[in-house]
Coordinates of C-alpha atoms and ligand atoms in Angstrom, one line a residue:
X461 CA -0.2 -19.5 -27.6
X462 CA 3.5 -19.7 -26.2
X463 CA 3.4 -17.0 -22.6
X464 CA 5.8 -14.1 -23.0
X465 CA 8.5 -14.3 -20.4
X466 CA 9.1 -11.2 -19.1
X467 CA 12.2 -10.2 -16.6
X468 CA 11.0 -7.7 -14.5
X469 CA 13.9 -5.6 -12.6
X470 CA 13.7 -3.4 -10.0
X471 CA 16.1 -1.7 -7.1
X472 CA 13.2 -2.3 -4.7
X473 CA 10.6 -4.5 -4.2
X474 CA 7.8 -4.5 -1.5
X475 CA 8.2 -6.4 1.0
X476 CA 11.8 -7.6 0.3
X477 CA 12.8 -3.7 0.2
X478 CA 11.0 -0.5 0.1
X479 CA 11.5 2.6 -0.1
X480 CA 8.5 3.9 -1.3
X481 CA 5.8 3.4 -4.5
X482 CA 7.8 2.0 -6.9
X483 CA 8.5 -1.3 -4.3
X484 CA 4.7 -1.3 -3.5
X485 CA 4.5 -1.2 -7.6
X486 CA 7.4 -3.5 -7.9
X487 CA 5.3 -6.1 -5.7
X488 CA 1.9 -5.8 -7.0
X489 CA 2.1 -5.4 -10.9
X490 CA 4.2 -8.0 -12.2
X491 CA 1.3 -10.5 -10.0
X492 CA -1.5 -9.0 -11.8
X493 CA -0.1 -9.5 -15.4
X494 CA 0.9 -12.8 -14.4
X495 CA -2.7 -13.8 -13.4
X496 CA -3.6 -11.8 -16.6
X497 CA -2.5 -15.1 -17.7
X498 CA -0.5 -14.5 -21.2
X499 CA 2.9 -14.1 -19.3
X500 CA 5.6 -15.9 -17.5
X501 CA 7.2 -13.0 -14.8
X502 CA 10.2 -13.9 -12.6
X503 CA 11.9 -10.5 -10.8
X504 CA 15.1 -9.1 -10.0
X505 CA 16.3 -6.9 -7.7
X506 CA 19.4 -6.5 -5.6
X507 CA 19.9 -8.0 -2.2
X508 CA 19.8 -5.1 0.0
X509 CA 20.7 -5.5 4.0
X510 CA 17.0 -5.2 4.5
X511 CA 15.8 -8.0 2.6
X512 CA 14.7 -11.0 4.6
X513 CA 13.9 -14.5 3.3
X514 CA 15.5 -18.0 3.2
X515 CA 17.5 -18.0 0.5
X516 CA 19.0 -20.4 -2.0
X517 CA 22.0 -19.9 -3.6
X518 CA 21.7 -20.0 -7.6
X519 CA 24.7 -19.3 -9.7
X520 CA 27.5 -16.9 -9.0
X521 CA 29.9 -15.2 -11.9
X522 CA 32.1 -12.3 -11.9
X523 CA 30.6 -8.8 -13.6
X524 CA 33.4 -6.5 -15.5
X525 CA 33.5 -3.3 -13.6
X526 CA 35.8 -0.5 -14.9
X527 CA 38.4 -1.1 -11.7
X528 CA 38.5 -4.8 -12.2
X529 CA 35.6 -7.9 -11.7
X530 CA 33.0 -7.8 -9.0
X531 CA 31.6 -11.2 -7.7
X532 CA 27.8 -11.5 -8.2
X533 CA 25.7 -14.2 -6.2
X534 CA 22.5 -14.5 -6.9
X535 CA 19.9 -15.8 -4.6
X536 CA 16.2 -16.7 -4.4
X537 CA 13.6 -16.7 -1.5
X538 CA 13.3 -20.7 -1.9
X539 CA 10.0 -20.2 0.8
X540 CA 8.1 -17.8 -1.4
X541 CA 4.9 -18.7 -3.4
X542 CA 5.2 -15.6 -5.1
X543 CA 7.1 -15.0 -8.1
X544 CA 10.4 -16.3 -8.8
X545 CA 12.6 -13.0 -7.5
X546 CA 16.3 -13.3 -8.1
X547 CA 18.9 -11.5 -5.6
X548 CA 21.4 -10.1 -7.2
X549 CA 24.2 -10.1 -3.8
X550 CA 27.3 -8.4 -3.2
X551 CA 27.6 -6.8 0.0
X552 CA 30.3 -3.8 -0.5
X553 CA 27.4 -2.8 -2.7
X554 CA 24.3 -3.5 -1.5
X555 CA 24.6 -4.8 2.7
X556 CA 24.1 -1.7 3.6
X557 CA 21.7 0.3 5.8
X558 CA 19.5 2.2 2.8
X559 CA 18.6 1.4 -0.3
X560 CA 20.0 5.2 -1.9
X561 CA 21.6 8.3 -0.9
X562 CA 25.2 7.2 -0.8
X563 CA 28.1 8.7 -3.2
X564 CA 28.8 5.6 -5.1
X565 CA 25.1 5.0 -6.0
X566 CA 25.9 5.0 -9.8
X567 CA 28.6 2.6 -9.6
X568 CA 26.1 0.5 -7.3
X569 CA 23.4 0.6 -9.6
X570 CA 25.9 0.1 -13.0
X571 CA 27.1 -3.4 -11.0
X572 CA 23.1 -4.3 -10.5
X573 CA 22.2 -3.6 -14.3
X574 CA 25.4 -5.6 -15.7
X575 CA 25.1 -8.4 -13.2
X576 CA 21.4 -8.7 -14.6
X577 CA 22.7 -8.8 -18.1
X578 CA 25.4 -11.4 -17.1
X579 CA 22.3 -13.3 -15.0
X580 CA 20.4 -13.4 -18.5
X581 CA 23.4 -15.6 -20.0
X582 CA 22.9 -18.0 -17.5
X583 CA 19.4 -18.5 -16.8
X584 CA 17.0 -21.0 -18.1
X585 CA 14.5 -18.1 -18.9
X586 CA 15.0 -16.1 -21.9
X587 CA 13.2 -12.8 -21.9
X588 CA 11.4 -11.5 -24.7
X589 CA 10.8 -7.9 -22.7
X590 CA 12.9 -6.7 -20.2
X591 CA 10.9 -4.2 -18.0
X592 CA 13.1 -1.9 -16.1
X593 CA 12.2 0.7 -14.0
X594 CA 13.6 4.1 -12.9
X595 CA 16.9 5.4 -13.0
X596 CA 18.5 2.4 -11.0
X597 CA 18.0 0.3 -14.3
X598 CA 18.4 3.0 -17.0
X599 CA 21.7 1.7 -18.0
X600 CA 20.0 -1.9 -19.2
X601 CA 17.8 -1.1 -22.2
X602 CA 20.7 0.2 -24.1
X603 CA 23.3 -3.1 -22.7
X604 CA 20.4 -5.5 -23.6
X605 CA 19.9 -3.3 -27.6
X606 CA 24.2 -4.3 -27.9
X607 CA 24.1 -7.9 -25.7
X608 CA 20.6 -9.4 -26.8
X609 CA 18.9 -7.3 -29.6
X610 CA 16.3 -9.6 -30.0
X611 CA 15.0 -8.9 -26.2
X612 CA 12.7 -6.2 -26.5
X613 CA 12.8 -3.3 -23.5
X614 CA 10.6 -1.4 -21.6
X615 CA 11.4 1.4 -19.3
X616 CA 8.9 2.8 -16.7
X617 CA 9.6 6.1 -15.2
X618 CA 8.4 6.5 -12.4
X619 CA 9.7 10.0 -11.1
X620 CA 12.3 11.7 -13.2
X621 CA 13.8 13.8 -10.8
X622 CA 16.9 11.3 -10.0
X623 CA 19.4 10.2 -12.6
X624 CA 22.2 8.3 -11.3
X625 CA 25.4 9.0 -12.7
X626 CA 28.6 7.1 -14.1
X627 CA 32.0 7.7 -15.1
X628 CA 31.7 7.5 -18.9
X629 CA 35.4 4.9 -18.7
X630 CA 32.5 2.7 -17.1
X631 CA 31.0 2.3 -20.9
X632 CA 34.3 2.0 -22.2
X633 CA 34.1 -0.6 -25.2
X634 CA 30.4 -0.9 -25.0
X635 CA 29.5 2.7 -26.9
X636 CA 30.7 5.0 -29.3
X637 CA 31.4 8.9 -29.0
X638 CA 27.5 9.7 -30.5
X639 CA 26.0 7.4 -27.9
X640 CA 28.7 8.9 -25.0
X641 CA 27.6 12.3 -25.9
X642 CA 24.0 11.2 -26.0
X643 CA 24.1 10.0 -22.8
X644 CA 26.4 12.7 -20.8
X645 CA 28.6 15.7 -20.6
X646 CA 30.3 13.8 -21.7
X647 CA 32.7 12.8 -18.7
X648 CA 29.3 11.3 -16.6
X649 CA 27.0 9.3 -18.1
X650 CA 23.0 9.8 -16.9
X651 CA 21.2 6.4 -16.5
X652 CA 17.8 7.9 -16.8
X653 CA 19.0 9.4 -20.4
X654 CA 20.2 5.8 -21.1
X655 CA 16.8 4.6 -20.3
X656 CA 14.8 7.1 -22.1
X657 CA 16.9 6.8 -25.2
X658 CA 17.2 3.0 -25.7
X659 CA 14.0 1.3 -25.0
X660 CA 11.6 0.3 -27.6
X661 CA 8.9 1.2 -24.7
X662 CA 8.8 4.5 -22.6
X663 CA 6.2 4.4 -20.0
X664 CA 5.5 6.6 -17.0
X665 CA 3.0 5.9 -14.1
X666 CA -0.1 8.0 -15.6
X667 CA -1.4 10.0 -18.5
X668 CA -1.2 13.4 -16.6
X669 CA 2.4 13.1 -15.7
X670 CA 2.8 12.3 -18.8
X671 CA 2.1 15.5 -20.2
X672 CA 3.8 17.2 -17.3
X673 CA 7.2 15.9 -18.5
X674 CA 7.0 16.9 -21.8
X675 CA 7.1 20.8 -20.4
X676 CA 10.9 21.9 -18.9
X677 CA 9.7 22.7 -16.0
X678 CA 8.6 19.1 -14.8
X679 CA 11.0 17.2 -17.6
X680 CA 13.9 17.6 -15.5
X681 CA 16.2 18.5 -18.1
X682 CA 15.0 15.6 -20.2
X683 CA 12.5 17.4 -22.3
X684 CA 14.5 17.2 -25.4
X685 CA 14.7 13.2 -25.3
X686 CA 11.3 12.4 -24.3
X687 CA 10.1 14.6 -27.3
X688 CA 12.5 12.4 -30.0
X689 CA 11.0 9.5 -28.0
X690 CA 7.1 10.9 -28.1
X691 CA 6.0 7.9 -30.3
X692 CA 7.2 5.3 -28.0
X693 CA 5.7 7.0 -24.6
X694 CA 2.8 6.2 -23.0
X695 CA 1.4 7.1 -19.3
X696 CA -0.2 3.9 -17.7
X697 CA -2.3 4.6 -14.6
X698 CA -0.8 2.7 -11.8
X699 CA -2.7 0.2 -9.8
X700 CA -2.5 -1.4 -6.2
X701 CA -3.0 -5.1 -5.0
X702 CA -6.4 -4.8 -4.0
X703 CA -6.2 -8.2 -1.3
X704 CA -3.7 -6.5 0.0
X705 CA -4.5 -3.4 0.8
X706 CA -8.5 -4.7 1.5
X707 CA -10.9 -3.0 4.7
X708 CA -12.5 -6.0 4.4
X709 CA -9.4 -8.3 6.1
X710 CA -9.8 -9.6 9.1
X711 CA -6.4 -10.0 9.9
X712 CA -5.2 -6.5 9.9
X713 CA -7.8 -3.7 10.7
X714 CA -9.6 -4.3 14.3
X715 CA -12.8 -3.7 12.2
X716 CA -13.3 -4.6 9.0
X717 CA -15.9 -3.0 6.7
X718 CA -16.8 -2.8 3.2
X719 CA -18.6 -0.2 1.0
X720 CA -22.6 -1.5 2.5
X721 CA -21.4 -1.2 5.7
X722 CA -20.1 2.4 6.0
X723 CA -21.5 2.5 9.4
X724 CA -18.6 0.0 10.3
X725 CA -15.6 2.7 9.5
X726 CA -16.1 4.4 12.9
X727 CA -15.5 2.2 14.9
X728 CA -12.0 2.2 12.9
X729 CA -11.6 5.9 14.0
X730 CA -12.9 5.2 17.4
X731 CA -10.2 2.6 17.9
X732 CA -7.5 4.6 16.6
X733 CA -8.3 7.8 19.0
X734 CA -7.8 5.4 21.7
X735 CA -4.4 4.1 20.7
X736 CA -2.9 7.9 19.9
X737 CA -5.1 9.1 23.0
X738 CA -7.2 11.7 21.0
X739 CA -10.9 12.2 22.8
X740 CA -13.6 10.8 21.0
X741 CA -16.0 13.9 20.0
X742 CA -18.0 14.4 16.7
X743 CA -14.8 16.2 14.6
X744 CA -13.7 13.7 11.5
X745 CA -10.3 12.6 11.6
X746 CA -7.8 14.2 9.2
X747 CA -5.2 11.8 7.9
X748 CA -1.6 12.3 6.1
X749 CA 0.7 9.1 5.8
X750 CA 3.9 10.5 3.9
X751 CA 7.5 10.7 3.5
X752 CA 8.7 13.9 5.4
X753 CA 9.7 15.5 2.2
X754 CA 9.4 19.3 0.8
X755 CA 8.0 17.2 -2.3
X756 CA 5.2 15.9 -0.4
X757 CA 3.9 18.9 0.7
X758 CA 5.3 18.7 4.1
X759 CA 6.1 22.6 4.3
X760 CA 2.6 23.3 2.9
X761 CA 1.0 21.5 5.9
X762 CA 3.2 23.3 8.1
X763 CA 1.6 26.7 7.0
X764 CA -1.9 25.1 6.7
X765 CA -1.9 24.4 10.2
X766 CA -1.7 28.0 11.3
X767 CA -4.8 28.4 9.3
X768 CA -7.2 25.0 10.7
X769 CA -9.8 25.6 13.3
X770 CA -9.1 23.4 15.8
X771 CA -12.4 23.1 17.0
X772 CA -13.4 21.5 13.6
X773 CA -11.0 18.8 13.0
X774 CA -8.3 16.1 14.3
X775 CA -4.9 15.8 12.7
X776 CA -3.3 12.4 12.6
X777 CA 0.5 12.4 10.6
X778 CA 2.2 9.3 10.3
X779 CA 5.2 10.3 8.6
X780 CA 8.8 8.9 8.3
X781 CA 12.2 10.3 7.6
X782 CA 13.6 13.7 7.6
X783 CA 14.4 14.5 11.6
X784 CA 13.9 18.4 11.2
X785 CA 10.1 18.0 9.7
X786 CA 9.6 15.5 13.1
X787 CA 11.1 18.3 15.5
X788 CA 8.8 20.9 14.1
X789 CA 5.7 18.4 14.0
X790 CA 6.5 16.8 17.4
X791 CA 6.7 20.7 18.8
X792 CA 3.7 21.7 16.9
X793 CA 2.0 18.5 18.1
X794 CA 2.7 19.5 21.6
X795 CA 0.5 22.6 21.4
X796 CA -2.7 20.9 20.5
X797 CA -2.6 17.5 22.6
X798 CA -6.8 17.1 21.9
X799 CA -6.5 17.7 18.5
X800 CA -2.7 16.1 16.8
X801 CA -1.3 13.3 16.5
X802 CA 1.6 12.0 15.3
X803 CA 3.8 8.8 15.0
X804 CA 7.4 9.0 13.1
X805 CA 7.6 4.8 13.1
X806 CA 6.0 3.7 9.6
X807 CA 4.6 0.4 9.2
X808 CA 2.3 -1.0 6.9
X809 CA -0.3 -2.3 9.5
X810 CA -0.5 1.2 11.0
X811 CA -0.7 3.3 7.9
X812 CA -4.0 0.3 7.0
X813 CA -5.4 1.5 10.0
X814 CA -4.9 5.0 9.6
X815 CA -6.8 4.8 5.9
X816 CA -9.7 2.9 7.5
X817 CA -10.1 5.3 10.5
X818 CA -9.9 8.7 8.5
X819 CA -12.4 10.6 7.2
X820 CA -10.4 12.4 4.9
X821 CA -6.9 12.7 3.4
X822 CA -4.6 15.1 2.8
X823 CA -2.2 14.3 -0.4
X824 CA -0.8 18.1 -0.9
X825 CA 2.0 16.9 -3.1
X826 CA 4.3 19.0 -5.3
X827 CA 4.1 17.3 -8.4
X828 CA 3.3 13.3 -8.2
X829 CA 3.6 11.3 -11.2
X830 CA 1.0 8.9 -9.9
X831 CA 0.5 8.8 -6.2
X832 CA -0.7 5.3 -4.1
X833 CA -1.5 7.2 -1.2
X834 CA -5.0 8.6 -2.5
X835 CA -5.8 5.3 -3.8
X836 CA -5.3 3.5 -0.2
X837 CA -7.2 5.9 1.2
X838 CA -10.3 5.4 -0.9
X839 CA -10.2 2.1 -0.4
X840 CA -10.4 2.3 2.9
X841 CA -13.0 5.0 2.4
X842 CA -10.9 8.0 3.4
X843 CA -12.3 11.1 1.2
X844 CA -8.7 12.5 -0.6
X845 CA -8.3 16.4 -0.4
X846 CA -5.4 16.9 -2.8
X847 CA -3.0 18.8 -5.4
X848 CA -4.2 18.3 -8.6
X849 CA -1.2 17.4 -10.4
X850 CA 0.0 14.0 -12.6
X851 CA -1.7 10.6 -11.0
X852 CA -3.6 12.5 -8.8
X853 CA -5.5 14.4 -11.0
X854 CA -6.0 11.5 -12.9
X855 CA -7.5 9.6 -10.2
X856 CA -9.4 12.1 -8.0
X857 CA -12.6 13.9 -9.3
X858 CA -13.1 17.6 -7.4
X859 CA -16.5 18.4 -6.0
X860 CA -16.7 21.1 -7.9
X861 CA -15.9 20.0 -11.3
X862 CA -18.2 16.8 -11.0
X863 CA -20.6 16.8 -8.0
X864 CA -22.2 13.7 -8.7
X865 CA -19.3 11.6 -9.4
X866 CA -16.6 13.2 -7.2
X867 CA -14.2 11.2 -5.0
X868 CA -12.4 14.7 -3.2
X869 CA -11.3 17.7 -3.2
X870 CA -8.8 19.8 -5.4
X871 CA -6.5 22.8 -3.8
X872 CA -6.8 25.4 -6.2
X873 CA -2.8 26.4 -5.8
X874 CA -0.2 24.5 -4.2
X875 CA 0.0 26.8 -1.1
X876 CA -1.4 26.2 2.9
X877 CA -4.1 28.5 2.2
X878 CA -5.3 26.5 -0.7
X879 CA -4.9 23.4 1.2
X880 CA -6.9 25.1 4.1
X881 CA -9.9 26.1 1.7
X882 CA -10.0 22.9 0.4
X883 CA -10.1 21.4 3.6
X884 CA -13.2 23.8 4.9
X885 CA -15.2 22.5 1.5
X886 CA -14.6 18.8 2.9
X887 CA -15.6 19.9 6.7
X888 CA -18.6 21.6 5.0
X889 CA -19.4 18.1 2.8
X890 CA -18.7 15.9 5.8
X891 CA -21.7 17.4 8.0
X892 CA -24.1 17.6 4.7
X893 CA -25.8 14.5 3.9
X894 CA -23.7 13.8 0.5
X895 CA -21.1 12.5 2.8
X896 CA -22.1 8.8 2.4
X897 CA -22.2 9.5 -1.3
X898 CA -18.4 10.4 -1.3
X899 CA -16.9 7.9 1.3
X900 CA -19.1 5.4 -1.7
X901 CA -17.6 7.3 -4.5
X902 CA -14.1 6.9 -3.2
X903 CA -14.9 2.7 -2.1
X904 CA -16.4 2.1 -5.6
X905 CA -13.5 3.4 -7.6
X906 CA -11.9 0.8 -9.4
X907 CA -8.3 0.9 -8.6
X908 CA -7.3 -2.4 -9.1
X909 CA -4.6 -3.6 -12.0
X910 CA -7.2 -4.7 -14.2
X911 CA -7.3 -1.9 -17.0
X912 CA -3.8 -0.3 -16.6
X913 CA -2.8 -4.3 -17.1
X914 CA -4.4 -4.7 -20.5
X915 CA -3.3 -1.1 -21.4
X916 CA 0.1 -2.4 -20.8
X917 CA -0.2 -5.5 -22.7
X918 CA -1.7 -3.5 -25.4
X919 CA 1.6 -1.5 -25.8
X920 CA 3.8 -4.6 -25.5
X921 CA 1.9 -6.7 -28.3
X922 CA 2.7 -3.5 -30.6
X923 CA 6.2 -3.4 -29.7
X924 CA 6.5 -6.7 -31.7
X925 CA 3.8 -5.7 -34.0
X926 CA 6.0 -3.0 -34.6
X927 CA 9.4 -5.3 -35.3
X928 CA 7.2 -7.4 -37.4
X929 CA 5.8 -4.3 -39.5
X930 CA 9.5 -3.4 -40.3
X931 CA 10.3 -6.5 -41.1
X932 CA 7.3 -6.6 -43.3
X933 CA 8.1 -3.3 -44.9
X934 CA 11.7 -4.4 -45.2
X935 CA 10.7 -7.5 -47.5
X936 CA 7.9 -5.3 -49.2
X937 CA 10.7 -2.6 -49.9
X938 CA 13.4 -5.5 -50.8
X939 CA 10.5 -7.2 -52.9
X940 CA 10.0 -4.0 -54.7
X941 CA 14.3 -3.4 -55.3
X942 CA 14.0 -6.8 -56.9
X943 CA 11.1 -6.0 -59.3
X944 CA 12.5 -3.0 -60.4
X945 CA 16.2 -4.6 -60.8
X946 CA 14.6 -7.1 -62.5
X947 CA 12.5 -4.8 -64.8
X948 CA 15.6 -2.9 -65.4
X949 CA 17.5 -6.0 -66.3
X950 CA 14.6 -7.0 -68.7
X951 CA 14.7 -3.1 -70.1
X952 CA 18.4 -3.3 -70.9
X953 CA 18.3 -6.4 -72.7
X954 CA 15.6 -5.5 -74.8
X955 CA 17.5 -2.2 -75.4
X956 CA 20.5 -4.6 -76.4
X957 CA 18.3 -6.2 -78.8
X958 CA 16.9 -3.4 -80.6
X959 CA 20.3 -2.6 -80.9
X960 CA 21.8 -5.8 -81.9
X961 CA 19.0 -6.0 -84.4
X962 CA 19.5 -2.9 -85.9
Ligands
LIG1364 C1 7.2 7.1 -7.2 C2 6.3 8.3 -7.5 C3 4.8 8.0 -7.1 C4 4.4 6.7 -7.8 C5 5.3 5.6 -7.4 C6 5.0 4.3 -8.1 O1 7.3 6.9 -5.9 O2 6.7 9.5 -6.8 O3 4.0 9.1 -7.5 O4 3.1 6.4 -7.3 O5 6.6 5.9 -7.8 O6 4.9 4.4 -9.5

């Protein structure tokens, strides 16, 4: 059978650029469906200032923007093994020093999803699915349903709390008033409504979040669209490159272990009290690797800590971003030098190291449509205490709903006193003997791309089951027009006999 081709396209990719999950997602998925084996994948994303590689010029062409044309260059990393990714270059746009948060981002992002649709005219891959991801690329399902109606779309949500916006004179010639009005106020036009609304598949990042955006107060305004588009969504559990992110590597932790060999993982936490000068004593380690973000539960943690005995535990934050959150951590920190620590410089070797020497992790998030951070830290054997809520539900199994089975903890409420309680049923497992049972729980689980990749495929293969059955029911239907036209035909002739005869 002929491999699908599909054209990935994302506004990060790990470790070009990153900005969070949907890079890490960005690197790891579109690998494991290739070595699935029943598709082609190249990727594109846009050549951010960040991105490093030696690069080889492709093709270069001009993109219609609403002020005039816009030179494209695209690139690839002619040193990679990986997949083919394309650059898409132009440095008013992208050479800058983040990868989101400026004024313009709309107009950014509209150049990246045109310059992809341009990029499609010239490449020597056709697509049959274009899979786009979050707002950044919301615009392209319904440019590739008016450019290339045969290429069939996909569009992953991945958190549909940002939009991205456009002036609707962007659109100008490419939609009509009931598609502008669809799409916006109708003066700005919303990318993630674009994406919602055109693609033959609507995916988000698990089953529970899922749900959670069907009801206002998680849909983000967008309740209304996903429920016309309920029949084309589906919530896919992510996964994670499990080579990658492996405690059995030699070449990143100090010292690597697997699930036989629990024994191994102290020495991980031993090692990394040394390097953030903690003193060794028999308290586990209690580890949260996030952005600093309100959505992440950083506020939370901030009351929680007025409730944690001291005496019981060690606090290890490795957390990036927002400067106020570091002041009041780095003050707090201060306070208890034998018992926090924290480091504000994120990289990915740290936060490896971090996983492998915790005993537990605290994921207190907001709402998380599906959360990677949990599912590091069980690999790496770190016993998750978190808010129930989208991927994390979906992944972690509470103590006390399933004893046998469970991988962590749930907070009963998303406040610090919740997180504290659920934190003293972890210290009270940790000296039990089950302990050894939930660090195996947590190493055991399977969270590798294998199942959400043929749940995926699954959905694609009736995308175009889908076109066919319409076609099918259109030649059925058409079949049918011409039986009757013909039985009417037959009908009045006879009735032209009778009469002719008479
Ligand atoms: C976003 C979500 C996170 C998810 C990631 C990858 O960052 O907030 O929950 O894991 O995307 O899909």
């Amino acid at each position: 059978m002929r491999k699908r081709k599909l054209l990935y396209v994302a506004a990060e990719i790990s470790p070009y650029a990153n900005a969070g999950g949907l890079g890490e997602v960005g690197r790891s998925f579109p690998k494991a469906l290739q070595e699935s084996g029943d598709y082609e994948i190249r990727r594109v994303m846009p050549n951010h200032k960040a991105v490093e590689g030696v690069f080889q010029y492709i093709t270069d062409y001009p993109v219609a923007m609403e002020q005039g044309f816009e030179t494209c260059v695209v690139k690839t990393d002619s040193k990679s093994n990986d997949l083919v990714t394309y650059f898409i270059t132009n440095d008013r746009y992208f050479r800058r020093d983040n990868l989101y948060g400026y004024e313009d981002d709309g107009v950014r992002y509209f150049f990246f999803c045109m310059a992809v649709v341009e990029l499609i005219k010239r490449m020597d891959f056709i697509p049959d699915i274009i899979h786009a991801n979050d707002w950044h690329t919301g615009m392209l399902p319904l440019l590739i349903k008016k450019e290339f109606p045969k290429i069939k779309t996909v569009f992953t949500i991945h958190n549909i709390s940002y939009h991205g916006y456009i002036p609707a004179s962007y659109l100008n010639g490419w939609i009509n008033m009931k598609e502008q009005y669809a799409l916006g106020w109708p003066e700005w036009l919303n990318f993630m409504k674009a994406g919602i609304l055109y693609s033959d598949l609507l995916t988000t990042v698990s089953p529970g979040y899922c749900e959670e955006i069907k009801r206002p107060e998680q849909g983000c305004g967008m309740t209304g669209l996903i429920e016309q588009r309920e029949d084309a969504m589906v919530g896919i559990l992510n996964g994670i490159d499990t080579e990658h992110y492996n405690p059995m590597a030699v070449n990143e932790l100090i010292h690597p272990f697997d699930s036989n060999h629990i024994g191994e993982k102290s020495k991980n936490r031993t090692w990394l009290r040394e390097h953030y000068k903690l003193p060794e004593d028999d308290r586990p380690l209690v580890a949260m690797i996030t952005r600093l973000d309100y959505a992440k539960g950083i506020d939370i943690l901030l009351k929680a800590i007025s409730f944690f005995d001291f005496s019981k535990l060690q606090l290890m934050i490795l957390g990036s971003g927002n400067p106020y959150y570091q002041g009041l951590l780095a003050s707090i920190t201060a306070g208890y030098p034998e018992s926090i620590a924290v480091d504000f410089e994120y990289s990915a070797t740290t936060a490896k190291r971090i996983y492998a020497g915790a005993d537990i992790y605290l994921m207190p998030s907001l709402f998380e449509p599906c959360g990677l951070g949990q599912l590091y830290a069980m690999r790496y054997g770190a016993v998750p205490i978190v808010n129930p809520v989208g991927g994390l539900k979906d992944t972690v199994i509470d103590d006390r709903e399933n004893p046998e089975n469970s991988n962590g903890f749930y907070m009963k409420e998303w406040s610090g006193q919740a997180l504290n309680e659920a934190l003293n049923r972890a210290l009270n497992a940790y000296h039990s003997p089950d302990w050894a049972h939930y660090i195996n729980n947590c190493m055991t689980y399977d969270s590798s791309w294998k199942r959400s990749v043929e749940e995926y495929k699954k959905h694609f293969d009736a995308m175009f089951e889908k076109k066919q059955k319409a076609k099918a029911d259109k030649t059925d239907k058409a079949d049918k027009t011409d039986k009757a036209d013909k039985a009417d035909k037959a009908d009045k002739a006879r009735t032209r006999l009778v009469e002719e005869a008479t």
